[in-house]
Amino acid sequence: MSTGKRLAKRSIIGTRVCAPGEDGMYYSGVIHAVKTPASMAAEPGLSITPKTRYSVRFDAVSPGGRPPNPSTEYSDSDLIGPGFGSVNGAKLVPGQKVYLTFNGREIQAEVTQHRENLDEVDVLIAPSGQEGTVTLTKRIEEVRLLESRKSARLADQDTDFARLADMAGDRKRASSHSIDVPHVIGSRKRRPSSGNDSERSYGGGERPLHGCGREGCRTNERGDCMDECTAALVLMSLSCSPHSPHNPLPLHCQHNYGSWGGRSGVVVGSPGAGGASNSSSSGASWRSGTPSPPLSDEGAPMTPSPWPTPAIPSSSHHHANTQHNANTSGSSSCSTPGSTTTLDEGIVLDYLGEQHPRKKKAHRMVFQCTWPGCLDIQTTCAAIEEHVRKLHLGPKERQNGDDNEDDDMSNHEEEFYYTEVALGCHTSSPPTMSHRDMARPPHEDPEYQKQLRLEAVPVENTTMPIKDRSNTFNVTPSPSSPIKHIKLSPRTLPSYMPNNGLLAVSNKMPASPRRMRGETKKCRKVYGMDHRELWCTQCKWKKACSRFGD
DNA sequence: TGTGCCGGGGA
DNA sequence: TCCCCGGCACA
């Protein structure tokens, strides 16, 4: 039975925190007692003073660990967690277990070195889907001592309390000894749109600094800019047609909907492949691999049919009837620039202004492997995929499973490790149809895309695999066209992005995960109350907008 | 006050 | 699971 009221604040008891053990490592646990001196102990959690001591019930520790004595009491400065200190101020010793977001999912890592002067930590990870371990250098604020256990829906938003624990903690309350009631899991308290909001669980923010130089593309104090840029650039190269011939969803949708190689329940809230199902209303949809919401209930997404679809009813002027027959011979993953991509719920991205799907390509495409250290070039899509598969991914990556989307997800990983390179083509950006401009998100603006292309050139002048291999983001050196093709791993999409994450790309990347109100483009605003039928399902249900969601 | 959307509930 | 909506947080 629900009262209909939600608690705005909760006791600090139960808050997950980390406390230092005798070995210098931090161990996670839950506050189970708060002791405030003198008269203020009546209401734990609300009467906290600098002298308050906290008892922590530590989680089970793996063999070899030396958790602190459970009877140890800590002051707030000892603890790391929501409402307490942040990992920024912690000295991480080698062997310290940390969590970080890698390829859109949270993984556990082990600190090998902490360079306090640089605020960097070297961590050892064993990414799923890869053999062996990988050493990453992370910013200290990118690692978390607490495993994120928030709901799936929240997992891709910045309310990752673990991050808040590590990040927001000191940023927000460093100046005060009085402990505000922490951000508690499940709390519906709105996130402040302050600086710490930039702490998103970026799916691919594993790279070191890699600024794109675009002002609107803030690097989030680190290198996460690439994700946003990449996502934005993908708009221009949605020629990354879905791999599976029978899977019509745009790439981002597929990946966000799909499963991600099922790590058995270690980490809740680590959207793997896409890491971006923000709009999931059930909160568990991506965990179960179930698309949520369905692609469209009124829109006209690309149909599974491999042949051209019938004309789309003109009930919506947003639904351009420019479906492109993507069933070109050969691998469907070989994209065709200029195809009109239908995004979520009927929104058609007519990127690059190409209105003529059958327009002959005036250029020749080759395919370049982007696996780190490998720049092998093949002339066919199949060849490069084979190359990637055999040389880099290994045969195990390939299993003949076309029976469901999940298989598609995992079976086409090679797609992410090569890039299509055009040799001497020219892509112009004619103005788009004006009636579509009416509801065009900024990223669909030809001017914006043009700007993106211009800006991408100096940054990615050569094919350059990025450290995080999932972000296979390449711009060819072709002189005639700044950007020919961009392969974007599904994991590249920032995890805060909704299912149709691409639509969320804006020419202004706000520091806040939520758009500022003024710039919010939600279905309600775009279509108005009068055209509620055009709203995305989520908006209709008063859920997080899946179309223009951020 | 309008908006976004969480959480819950009914069908 | 779909759909709706009360109500909270926020601008």
PDB file of N, CA, C and O in Angstrom, chain A residues 210-255:
ATOM      1  N   HIS A 210      40.823  13.529 -24.561  1.00  0.00           N
ATOM      2  CA  HIS A 210      40.794  13.580 -26.018  1.00  0.00           C
ATOM      3  C   HIS A 210      39.779  14.631 -26.408  1.00  0.00           C
ATOM      4  O   HIS A 210      38.698  14.358 -26.883  1.00  0.00           O
ATOM      5  N   GLY A 211      40.118  15.800 -26.207  1.00  0.00           N
ATOM      6  CA  GLY A 211      39.172  16.866 -26.486  1.00  0.00           C
ATOM      7  C   GLY A 211      38.986  17.053 -27.959  1.00  0.00           C
ATOM      8  O   GLY A 211      39.886  16.843 -28.757  1.00  0.00           O
ATOM      9  N   CYS A 212      37.824  17.408 -28.318  1.00  0.00           N
ATOM     10  CA  CYS A 212      37.593  17.619 -29.727  1.00  0.00           C
ATOM     11  C   CYS A 212      37.698  19.092 -30.044  1.00  0.00           C
ATOM     12  O   CYS A 212      37.614  19.492 -31.183  1.00  0.00           O
ATOM     13  N   GLY A 213      37.833  19.857 -29.040  1.00  0.00           N
ATOM     14  CA  GLY A 213      38.054  21.261 -29.297  1.00  0.00           C
ATOM     15  C   GLY A 213      36.799  22.047 -29.528  1.00  0.00           C
ATOM     16  O   GLY A 213      36.834  23.252 -29.632  1.00  0.00           O
ATOM     17  N   ARG A 214      35.737  21.380 -29.594  1.00  0.00           N
ATOM     18  CA  ARG A 214      34.503  22.104 -29.830  1.00  0.00           C
ATOM     19  C   ARG A 214      34.021  22.669 -28.522  1.00  0.00           C
ATOM     20  O   ARG A 214      33.972  21.995 -27.514  1.00  0.00           O
ATOM     21  N   GLU A 215      33.638  23.877 -28.605  1.00  0.00           N
ATOM     22  CA  GLU A 215      33.306  24.496 -27.345  1.00  0.00           C
ATOM     23  C   GLU A 215      32.071  23.864 -26.730  1.00  0.00           C
ATOM     24  O   GLU A 215      31.978  23.650 -25.547  1.00  0.00           O
ATOM     25  N   GLY A 216      31.136  23.603 -27.576  1.00  0.00           N
ATOM     26  CA  GLY A 216      29.922  23.029 -27.045  1.00  0.00           C
ATOM     27  C   GLY A 216      30.117  21.622 -26.535  1.00  0.00           C
ATOM     28  O   GLY A 216      29.281  21.062 -25.889  1.00  0.00           O
ATOM     29  N   CYS A 217      31.232  21.128 -26.880  1.00  0.00           N
ATOM     30  CA  CYS A 217      31.469  19.749 -26.491  1.00  0.00           C
ATOM     31  C   CYS A 217      32.423  19.751 -25.325  1.00  0.00           C
ATOM     32  O   CYS A 217      33.607  19.605 -25.485  1.00  0.00           O
ATOM     33  N   ARG A 218      31.872  19.915 -24.213  1.00  0.00           N
ATOM     34  CA  ARG A 218      32.718  19.978 -23.046  1.00  0.00           C
ATOM     35  C   ARG A 218      33.321  18.630 -22.777  1.00  0.00           C
ATOM     36  O   ARG A 218      32.722  17.607 -22.975  1.00  0.00           O
ATOM     37  N   THR A 219      34.478  18.679 -22.316  1.00  0.00           N
ATOM     38  CA  THR A 219      35.153  17.422 -22.107  1.00  0.00           C
ATOM     39  C   THR A 219      34.852  16.838 -20.760  1.00  0.00           C
ATOM     40  O   THR A 219      35.436  15.875 -20.347  1.00  0.00           O
ATOM     41  N   ASN A 220      33.932  17.429 -20.122  1.00  0.00           N
ATOM     42  CA  ASN A 220      33.536  16.844 -18.865  1.00  0.00           C
ATOM     43  C   ASN A 220      34.736  16.690 -17.952  1.00  0.00           C
ATOM     44  O   ASN A 220      34.906  15.711 -17.268  1.00  0.00           O
ATOM     45  N   GLU A 221      35.553  17.630 -18.024  1.00  0.00           N
ATOM     46  CA  GLU A 221      36.754  17.689 -17.198  1.00  0.00           C
ATOM     47  C   GLU A 221      37.724  16.591 -17.555  1.00  0.00           C
ATOM     48  O   GLU A 221      38.747  16.424 -16.928  1.00  0.00           O
ATOM     49  N   ARG A 222      37.366  15.810 -18.479  1.00  0.00           N
ATOM     50  CA  ARG A 222      38.255  14.734 -18.843  1.00  0.00           C
ATOM     51  C   ARG A 222      38.157  14.548 -20.333  1.00  0.00           C
ATOM     52  O   ARG A 222      38.112  15.482 -21.082  1.00  0.00           O
ATOM     53  N   GLY A 223      38.108  13.333 -20.690  1.00  0.00           N
ATOM     54  CA  GLY A 223      38.097  13.066 -22.108  1.00  0.00           C
ATOM     55  C   GLY A 223      36.769  12.579 -22.601  1.00  0.00           C
ATOM     56  O   GLY A 223      36.674  12.036 -23.687  1.00  0.00           O
ATOM     57  N   ASP A 224      35.772  12.746 -21.848  1.00  0.00           N
ATOM     58  CA  ASP A 224      34.512  12.183 -22.257  1.00  0.00           C
ATOM     59  C   ASP A 224      33.906  12.887 -23.430  1.00  0.00           C
ATOM     60  O   ASP A 224      32.936  12.453 -24.000  1.00  0.00           O
ATOM     61  N   CYS A 225      34.505  13.945 -23.730  1.00  0.00           N
ATOM     62  CA  CYS A 225      33.971  14.689 -24.853  1.00  0.00           C
ATOM     63  C   CYS A 225      33.854  13.816 -26.073  1.00  0.00           C
ATOM     64  O   CYS A 225      32.935  13.956 -26.857  1.00  0.00           O
ATOM     65  N   MET A 226      34.783  12.951 -26.208  1.00  0.00           N
ATOM     66  CA  MET A 226      34.772  12.158 -27.424  1.00  0.00           C
ATOM     67  C   MET A 226      33.476  11.410 -27.584  1.00  0.00           C
ATOM     68  O   MET A 226      32.969  11.238 -28.679  1.00  0.00           O
ATOM     69  N   ASP A 227      32.953  10.984 -26.517  1.00  0.00           N
ATOM     70  CA  ASP A 227      31.724  10.243 -26.637  1.00  0.00           C
ATOM     71  C   ASP A 227      30.632  11.106 -27.210  1.00  0.00           C
ATOM     72  O   ASP A 227      29.869  10.696 -28.062  1.00  0.00           O
ATOM     73  N   GLU A 228      30.567  12.264 -26.709  1.00  0.00           N
ATOM     74  CA  GLU A 228      29.534  13.134 -27.209  1.00  0.00           C
ATOM     75  C   GLU A 228      29.806  13.488 -28.652  1.00  0.00           C
ATOM     76  O   GLU A 228      28.919  13.476 -29.492  1.00  0.00           O
ATOM     77  N   CYS A 229      31.033  13.791 -28.902  1.00  0.00           N
ATOM     78  CA  CYS A 229      31.371  14.122 -30.276  1.00  0.00           C
ATOM     79  C   CYS A 229      31.117  12.932 -31.176  1.00  0.00           C
ATOM     80  O   CYS A 229      30.573  13.061 -32.267  1.00  0.00           O
ATOM     81  N   THR A 230      31.533  11.816 -30.676  1.00  0.00           N
ATOM     82  CA  THR A 230      31.360  10.631 -31.483  1.00  0.00           C
ATOM     83  C   THR A 230      29.898  10.384 -31.746  1.00  0.00           C
ATOM     84  O   THR A 230      29.489  10.108 -32.868  1.00  0.00           O
ATOM     85  N   ALA A 231      29.151  10.488 -30.714  1.00  0.00           N
ATOM     86  CA  ALA A 231      27.729  10.267 -30.892  1.00  0.00           C
ATOM     87  C   ALA A 231      27.164  11.274 -31.871  1.00  0.00           C
ATOM     88  O   ALA A 231      26.335  10.947 -32.724  1.00  0.00           O
ATOM     89  N   ALA A 232      27.652  12.472 -31.744  1.00  0.00           N
ATOM     90  CA  ALA A 232      27.158  13.487 -32.657  1.00  0.00           C
ATOM     91  C   ALA A 232      27.584  13.181 -34.082  1.00  0.00           C
ATOM     92  O   ALA A 232      26.801  13.315 -35.026  1.00  0.00           O
ATOM     93  N   LEU A 233      28.801  12.758 -34.186  1.00  0.00           N
ATOM     94  CA  LEU A 233      29.288  12.482 -35.528  1.00  0.00           C
ATOM     95  C   LEU A 233      28.559  11.315 -36.159  1.00  0.00           C
ATOM     96  O   LEU A 233      28.420  11.229 -37.375  1.00  0.00           O
ATOM     97  N   VAL A 234      28.124  10.468 -35.319  1.00  0.00           N
ATOM     98  CA  VAL A 234      27.402   9.327 -35.858  1.00  0.00           C
ATOM     99  C   VAL A 234      26.168   9.772 -36.600  1.00  0.00           C
ATOM    100  O   VAL A 234      25.715   9.135 -37.541  1.00  0.00           O
ATOM    101  N   LEU A 235      25.691  10.867 -36.200  1.00  0.00           N
ATOM    102  CA  LEU A 235      24.512  11.377 -36.890  1.00  0.00           C
ATOM    103  C   LEU A 235      24.790  11.572 -38.355  1.00  0.00           C
ATOM    104  O   LEU A 235      23.915  11.443 -39.203  1.00  0.00           O
ATOM    105  N   MET A 236      26.008  11.887 -38.598  1.00  0.00           N
ATOM    106  CA  MET A 236      26.338  12.145 -39.987  1.00  0.00           C
ATOM    107  C   MET A 236      26.693  10.863 -40.710  1.00  0.00           C
ATOM    108  O   MET A 236      26.775  10.838 -41.915  1.00  0.00           O
ATOM    109  N   SER A 237      26.923   9.892 -39.964  1.00  0.00           N
ATOM    110  CA  SER A 237      27.356   8.682 -40.640  1.00  0.00           C
ATOM    111  C   SER A 237      26.459   7.536 -40.255  1.00  0.00           C
ATOM    112  O   SER A 237      26.906   6.457 -39.977  1.00  0.00           O
ATOM    113  N   LEU A 238      25.228   7.829 -40.223  1.00  0.00           N
ATOM    114  CA  LEU A 238      24.322   6.751 -39.899  1.00  0.00           C
ATOM    115  C   LEU A 238      24.286   5.741 -41.015  1.00  0.00           C
ATOM    116  O   LEU A 238      23.436   4.877 -41.080  1.00  0.00           O
ATOM    117  N   SER A 239      25.211   5.865 -41.840  1.00  0.00           N
ATOM    118  CA  SER A 239      25.367   4.815 -42.816  1.00  0.00           C
ATOM    119  C   SER A 239      25.756   3.533 -42.126  1.00  0.00           C
ATOM    120  O   SER A 239      25.764   2.484 -42.724  1.00  0.00           O
ATOM    121  N   CYS A 240      26.072   3.627 -40.875  1.00  0.00           N
ATOM    122  CA  CYS A 240      26.299   2.400 -40.130  1.00  0.00           C
ATOM    123  C   CYS A 240      24.944   1.730 -40.034  1.00  0.00           C
ATOM    124  O   CYS A 240      24.259   1.867 -39.049  1.00  0.00           O
ATOM    125  N   SER A 241      24.601   1.088 -41.056  1.00  0.00           N
ATOM    126  CA  SER A 241      23.310   0.454 -41.004  1.00  0.00           C
ATOM    127  C   SER A 241      23.373  -0.708 -40.056  1.00  0.00           C
ATOM    128  O   SER A 241      24.431  -1.241 -39.770  1.00  0.00           O
ATOM    129  N   PRO A 242      22.258  -1.056 -39.563  1.00  0.00           N
ATOM    130  CA  PRO A 242      22.255  -2.182 -38.642  1.00  0.00           C
ATOM    131  C   PRO A 242      22.875  -3.383 -39.312  1.00  0.00           C
ATOM    132  O   PRO A 242      22.705  -3.611 -40.490  1.00  0.00           O
ATOM    133  N   HIS A 243      23.536  -4.065 -38.508  1.00  0.00           N
ATOM    134  CA  HIS A 243      24.291  -5.158 -39.060  1.00  0.00           C
ATOM    135  C   HIS A 243      23.389  -6.237 -39.578  1.00  0.00           C
ATOM    136  O   HIS A 243      23.563  -6.793 -40.654  1.00  0.00           O
ATOM    137  N   SER A 244      22.466  -6.550 -38.823  1.00  0.00           N
ATOM    138  CA  SER A 244      21.645  -7.666 -39.189  1.00  0.00           C
ATOM    139  C   SER A 244      20.652  -7.255 -40.245  1.00  0.00           C
ATOM    140  O   SER A 244      19.942  -6.291 -40.082  1.00  0.00           O
ATOM    141  N   PRO A 245      20.595  -7.993 -41.278  1.00  0.00           N
ATOM    142  CA  PRO A 245      19.651  -7.637 -42.317  1.00  0.00           C
ATOM    143  C   PRO A 245      18.239  -7.637 -41.786  1.00  0.00           C
ATOM    144  O   PRO A 245      17.412  -6.884 -42.250  1.00  0.00           O
ATOM    145  N   HIS A 246      18.004  -8.463 -40.852  1.00  0.00           N
ATOM    146  CA  HIS A 246      16.641  -8.505 -40.361  1.00  0.00           C
ATOM    147  C   HIS A 246      16.431  -7.604 -39.183  1.00  0.00           C
ATOM    148  O   HIS A 246      15.379  -7.547 -38.616  1.00  0.00           O
ATOM    149  N   ASN A 247      17.426  -6.961 -38.845  1.00  0.00           N
ATOM    150  CA  ASN A 247      17.271  -6.053 -37.717  1.00  0.00           C
ATOM    151  C   ASN A 247      17.261  -4.639 -38.223  1.00  0.00           C
ATOM    152  O   ASN A 247      18.272  -4.089 -38.588  1.00  0.00           O
ATOM    153  N   PRO A 248      16.155  -4.080 -38.208  1.00  0.00           N
ATOM    154  CA  PRO A 248      16.012  -2.779 -38.842  1.00  0.00           C
ATOM    155  C   PRO A 248      16.335  -1.626 -37.937  1.00  0.00           C
ATOM    156  O   PRO A 248      16.374  -0.503 -38.388  1.00  0.00           O
ATOM    157  N   LEU A 249      16.524  -1.896 -36.740  1.00  0.00           N
ATOM    158  CA  LEU A 249      16.702  -0.762 -35.849  1.00  0.00           C
ATOM    159  C   LEU A 249      17.960  -0.022 -36.192  1.00  0.00           C
ATOM    160  O   LEU A 249      18.958  -0.603 -36.594  1.00  0.00           O
ATOM    161  N   PRO A 250      17.913   1.223 -35.994  1.00  0.00           N
ATOM    162  CA  PRO A 250      19.159   1.977 -36.122  1.00  0.00           C
ATOM    163  C   PRO A 250      20.168   1.408 -35.154  1.00  0.00           C
ATOM    164  O   PRO A 250      19.820   0.847 -34.118  1.00  0.00           O
ATOM    165  N   LEU A 251      21.356   1.616 -35.509  1.00  0.00           N
ATOM    166  CA  LEU A 251      22.427   1.012 -34.736  1.00  0.00           C
ATOM    167  C   LEU A 251      22.298   1.301 -33.260  1.00  0.00           C
ATOM    168  O   LEU A 251      22.408   0.424 -32.424  1.00  0.00           O
ATOM    169  N   HIS A 252      22.054   2.511 -32.981  1.00  0.00           N
ATOM    170  CA  HIS A 252      22.042   2.862 -31.566  1.00  0.00           C
ATOM    171  C   HIS A 252      20.902   2.173 -30.859  1.00  0.00           C
ATOM    172  O   HIS A 252      20.991   1.822 -29.706  1.00  0.00           O
ATOM    173  N   CYS A 253      19.807   2.012 -31.601  1.00  0.00           N
ATOM    174  CA  CYS A 253      18.689   1.369 -30.949  1.00  0.00           C
ATOM    175  C   CYS A 253      18.996  -0.090 -30.680  1.00  0.00           C
ATOM    176  O   CYS A 253      18.723  -0.617 -29.620  1.00  0.00           O
ATOM    177  N   GLN A 254      19.549  -0.689 -31.656  1.00  0.00           N
ATOM    178  CA  GLN A 254      19.862  -2.089 -31.464  1.00  0.00           C
ATOM    179  C   GLN A 254      20.734  -2.282 -30.255  1.00  0.00           C
ATOM    180  O   GLN A 254      20.500  -3.117 -29.412  1.00  0.00           O
ATOM    181  N   HIS A 255      21.731  -1.498 -30.239  1.00  0.00           N
ATOM    182  CA  HIS A 255      22.709  -1.759 -29.195  1.00  0.00           C
ATOM    183  C   HIS A 255      22.146  -1.438 -27.851  1.00  0.00           C
ATOM    184  O   HIS A 255      22.483  -2.048 -26.870  1.00  0.00           O
TER     185      HIS A 255
END
